[in-house]
Short mmCIF file of C-alpha atoms in Angstrom, two decimals:
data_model
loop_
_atom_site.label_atom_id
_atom_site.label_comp_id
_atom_site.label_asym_id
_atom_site.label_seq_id
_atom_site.Cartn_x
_atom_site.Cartn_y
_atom_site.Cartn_z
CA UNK A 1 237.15 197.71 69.02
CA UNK A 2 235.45 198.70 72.06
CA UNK A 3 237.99 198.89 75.38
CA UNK A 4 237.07 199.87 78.35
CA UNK A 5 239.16 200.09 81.23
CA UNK A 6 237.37 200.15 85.20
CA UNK A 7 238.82 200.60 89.09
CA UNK A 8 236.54 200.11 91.79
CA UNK A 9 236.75 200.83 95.27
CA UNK A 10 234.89 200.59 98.35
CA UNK A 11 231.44 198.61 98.06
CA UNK A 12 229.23 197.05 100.75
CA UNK A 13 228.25 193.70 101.51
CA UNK A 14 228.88 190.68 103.50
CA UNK A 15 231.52 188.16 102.98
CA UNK A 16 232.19 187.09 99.72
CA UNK A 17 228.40 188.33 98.55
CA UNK A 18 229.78 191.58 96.37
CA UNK A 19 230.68 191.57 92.59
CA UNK A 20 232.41 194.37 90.51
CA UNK A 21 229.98 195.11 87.57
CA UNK A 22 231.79 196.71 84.32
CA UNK A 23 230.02 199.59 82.47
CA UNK A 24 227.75 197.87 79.74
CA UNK A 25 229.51 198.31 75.94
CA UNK A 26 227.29 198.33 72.42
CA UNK A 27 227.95 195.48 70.75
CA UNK A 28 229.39 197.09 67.31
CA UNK A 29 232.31 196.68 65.03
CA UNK A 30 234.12 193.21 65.34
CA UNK A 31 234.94 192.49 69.11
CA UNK A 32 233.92 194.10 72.13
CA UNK A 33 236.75 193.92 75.13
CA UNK A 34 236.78 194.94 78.87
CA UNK A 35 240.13 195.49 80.55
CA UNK A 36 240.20 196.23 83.71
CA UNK A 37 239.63 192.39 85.57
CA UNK A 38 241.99 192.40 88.68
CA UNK A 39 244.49 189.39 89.40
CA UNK A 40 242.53 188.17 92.06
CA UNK A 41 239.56 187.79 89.99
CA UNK A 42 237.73 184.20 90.96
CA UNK A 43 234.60 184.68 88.75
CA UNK A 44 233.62 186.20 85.69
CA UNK A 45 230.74 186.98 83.99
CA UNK A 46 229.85 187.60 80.93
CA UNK A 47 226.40 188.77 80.15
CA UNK A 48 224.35 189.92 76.51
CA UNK A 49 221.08 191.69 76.10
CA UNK A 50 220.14 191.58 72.89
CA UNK A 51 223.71 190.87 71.15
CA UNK A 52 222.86 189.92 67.44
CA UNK A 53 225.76 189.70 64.63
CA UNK A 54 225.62 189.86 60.81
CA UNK A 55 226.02 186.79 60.28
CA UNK A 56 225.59 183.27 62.02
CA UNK A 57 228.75 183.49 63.02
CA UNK A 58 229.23 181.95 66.58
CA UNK A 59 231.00 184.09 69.50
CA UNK A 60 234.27 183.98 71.62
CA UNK A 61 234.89 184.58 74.74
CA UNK A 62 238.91 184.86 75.13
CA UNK A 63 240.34 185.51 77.86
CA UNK A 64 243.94 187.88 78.21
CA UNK A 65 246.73 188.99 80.19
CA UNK A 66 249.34 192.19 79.60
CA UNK A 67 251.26 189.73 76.86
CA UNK A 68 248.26 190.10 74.61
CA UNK A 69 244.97 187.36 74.49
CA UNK A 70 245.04 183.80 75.09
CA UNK A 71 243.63 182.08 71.12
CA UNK A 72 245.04 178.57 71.72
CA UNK A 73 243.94 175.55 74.63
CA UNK A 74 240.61 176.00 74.85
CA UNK A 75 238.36 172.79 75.12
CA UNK A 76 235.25 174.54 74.43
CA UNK A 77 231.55 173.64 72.81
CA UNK A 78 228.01 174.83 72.34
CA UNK A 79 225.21 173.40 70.97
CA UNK A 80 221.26 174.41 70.78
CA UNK A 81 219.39 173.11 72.87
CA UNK A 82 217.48 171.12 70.42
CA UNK A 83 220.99 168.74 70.32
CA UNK A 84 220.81 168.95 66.95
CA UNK A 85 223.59 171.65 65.86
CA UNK A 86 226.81 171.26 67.86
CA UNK A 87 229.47 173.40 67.47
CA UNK A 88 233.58 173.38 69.24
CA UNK A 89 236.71 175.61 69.52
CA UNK A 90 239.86 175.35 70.89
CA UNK A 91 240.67 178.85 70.35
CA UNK A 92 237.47 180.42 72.62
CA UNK A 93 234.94 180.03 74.79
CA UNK A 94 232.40 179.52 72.22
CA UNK A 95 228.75 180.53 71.80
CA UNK A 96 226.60 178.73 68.99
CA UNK A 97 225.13 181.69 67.01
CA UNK A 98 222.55 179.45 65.01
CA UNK A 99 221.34 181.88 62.35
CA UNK A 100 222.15 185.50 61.75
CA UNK A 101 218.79 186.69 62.85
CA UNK A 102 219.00 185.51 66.24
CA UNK A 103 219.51 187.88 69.24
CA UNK A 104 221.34 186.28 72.15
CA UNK A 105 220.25 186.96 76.15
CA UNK A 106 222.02 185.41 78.55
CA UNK A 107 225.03 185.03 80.25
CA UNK A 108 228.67 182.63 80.86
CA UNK A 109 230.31 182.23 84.17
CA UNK A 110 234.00 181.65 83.83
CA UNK A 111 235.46 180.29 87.23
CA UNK A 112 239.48 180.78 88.03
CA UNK A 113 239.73 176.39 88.61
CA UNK A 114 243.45 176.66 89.47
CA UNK A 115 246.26 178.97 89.54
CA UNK A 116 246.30 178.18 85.51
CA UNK A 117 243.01 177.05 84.71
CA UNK A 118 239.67 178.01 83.97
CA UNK A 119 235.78 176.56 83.61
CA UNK A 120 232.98 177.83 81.65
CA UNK A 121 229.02 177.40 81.83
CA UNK A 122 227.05 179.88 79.98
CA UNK A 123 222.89 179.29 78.61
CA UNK A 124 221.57 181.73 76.01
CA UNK A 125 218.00 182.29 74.98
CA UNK A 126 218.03 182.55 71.17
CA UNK A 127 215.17 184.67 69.95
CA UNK A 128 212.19 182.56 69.15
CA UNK A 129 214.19 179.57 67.83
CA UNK A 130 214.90 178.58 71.85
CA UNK A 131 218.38 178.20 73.38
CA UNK A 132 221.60 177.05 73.37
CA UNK A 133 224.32 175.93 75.95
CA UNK A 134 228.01 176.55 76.32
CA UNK A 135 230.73 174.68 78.50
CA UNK A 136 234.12 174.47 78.41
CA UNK A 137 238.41 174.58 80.19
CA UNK A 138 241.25 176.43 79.56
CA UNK A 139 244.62 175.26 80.63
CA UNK A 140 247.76 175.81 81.26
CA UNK A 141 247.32 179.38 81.64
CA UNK A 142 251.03 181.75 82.00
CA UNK A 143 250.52 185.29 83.18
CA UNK A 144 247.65 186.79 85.07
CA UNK A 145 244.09 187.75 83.54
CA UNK A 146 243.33 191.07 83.71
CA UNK A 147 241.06 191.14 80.62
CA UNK A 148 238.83 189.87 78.48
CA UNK A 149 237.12 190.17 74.49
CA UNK A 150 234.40 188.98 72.50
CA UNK A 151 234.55 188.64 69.01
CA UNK A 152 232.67 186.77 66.39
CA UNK A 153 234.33 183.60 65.06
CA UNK A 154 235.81 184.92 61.65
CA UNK A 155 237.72 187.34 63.82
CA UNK A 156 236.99 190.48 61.89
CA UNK A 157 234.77 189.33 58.68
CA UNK A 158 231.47 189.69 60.55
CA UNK A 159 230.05 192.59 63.03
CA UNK A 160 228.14 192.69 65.90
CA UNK A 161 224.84 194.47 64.60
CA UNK A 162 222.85 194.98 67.91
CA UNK A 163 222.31 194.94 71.81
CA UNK A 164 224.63 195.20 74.67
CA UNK A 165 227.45 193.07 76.40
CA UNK A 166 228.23 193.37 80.29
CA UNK A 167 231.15 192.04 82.51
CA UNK A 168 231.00 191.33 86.32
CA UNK A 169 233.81 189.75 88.63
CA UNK A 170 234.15 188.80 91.88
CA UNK A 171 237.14 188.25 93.87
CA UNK A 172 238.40 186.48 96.97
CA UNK A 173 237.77 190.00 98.93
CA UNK A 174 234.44 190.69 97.33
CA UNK A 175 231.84 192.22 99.35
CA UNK A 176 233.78 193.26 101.89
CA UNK A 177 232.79 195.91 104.49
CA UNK A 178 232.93 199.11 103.07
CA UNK A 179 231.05 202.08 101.95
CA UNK A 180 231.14 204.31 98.92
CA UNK A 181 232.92 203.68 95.53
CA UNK A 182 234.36 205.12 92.30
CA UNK A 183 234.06 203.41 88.89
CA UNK A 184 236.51 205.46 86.53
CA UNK A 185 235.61 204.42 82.96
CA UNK A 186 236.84 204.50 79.65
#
């Protein structure tokens, strides 16, 4: 498990035009998670470069607060863009991972809908073989976000073998005025 925790301060912008971008994690061992996301958090992102696995396992995106990581009430599906593999989850935002030699670029916006819900949109390019596209809700959310992982389907049978995985989030007092910034990591 990769964790990584971030604070941010300061920052420069104009109204609402500023994001928080995480530090950029390997994609190794069997999930990948950023901590870190703050309460007021209205969009997240969720971005690979090159992110392969050993299998053709598909990917999810779960999202978390301090009582551990939301697995259940997702309405969530993917499919290539070919139509012709389709693939759902209710426990993750899922990402169709086709065969286990494609690499994934791309990225999923997750948007705060509600005080409890959540929306997601993500397109992937998928080596040569072409795309794919993901959508999807969560519901009935209790507790606040603050974090997020990815992890291939199986939950622990398959690895992440290559490339990297960002995070970016922007809240309701992103890009502020301001100057100057930390970014404690890990």
């Amino acid at each position: 498990i990769i964790k990584h925790t971030a604070t941010s301060s300061g920052g420069s912008g104009s109204g609402g035009s500023g994001f928080v971008l995480l530090s950029e994690q390997t994609a190794t061992g069997t999930e990948v998670e950023f901590t870190g996301i703050p309460s007021d958090a209205m969009e997240i992102t969720v971005m690979f470069n090159g992110v392969s696995a050993s299998s053709n396992d598909d990917y999810l995106v779960q999202l978390g607060t301090s009582s551990g990581y939301i697995t259940s009430g997702y309405d969530s599906s993917s499919e290539i863009e070919s139509g012709s593999s389709n693939v759902t989850s209710t426990t993750g935002f899922i990402i169709s991972n086709f065969s286990a030699s494609d690499v994934h670029r791309g990225s999923m916006i997750i948007n705060k809908a509600s005080s409890n819900s959540y929306t997601e949109i993500g397109q992937y390019k998928r080596s040569a073989t072409g795309g794919c596209q993901a959508y999807g809700s969560l519901s009935s959310v209790s507790g606040t976000i603050d974090r997020l992982k990815i992890r291939t389907e199986s939950g622990g049978t398959n690895t992440f073998d290559a490339g990297t995985i960002s995070v970016s989030y922007k809240t309701s007092g992103s890009g502020g005025s301001g100057s100057g910034g930390t970014d404690a990591g890990q």
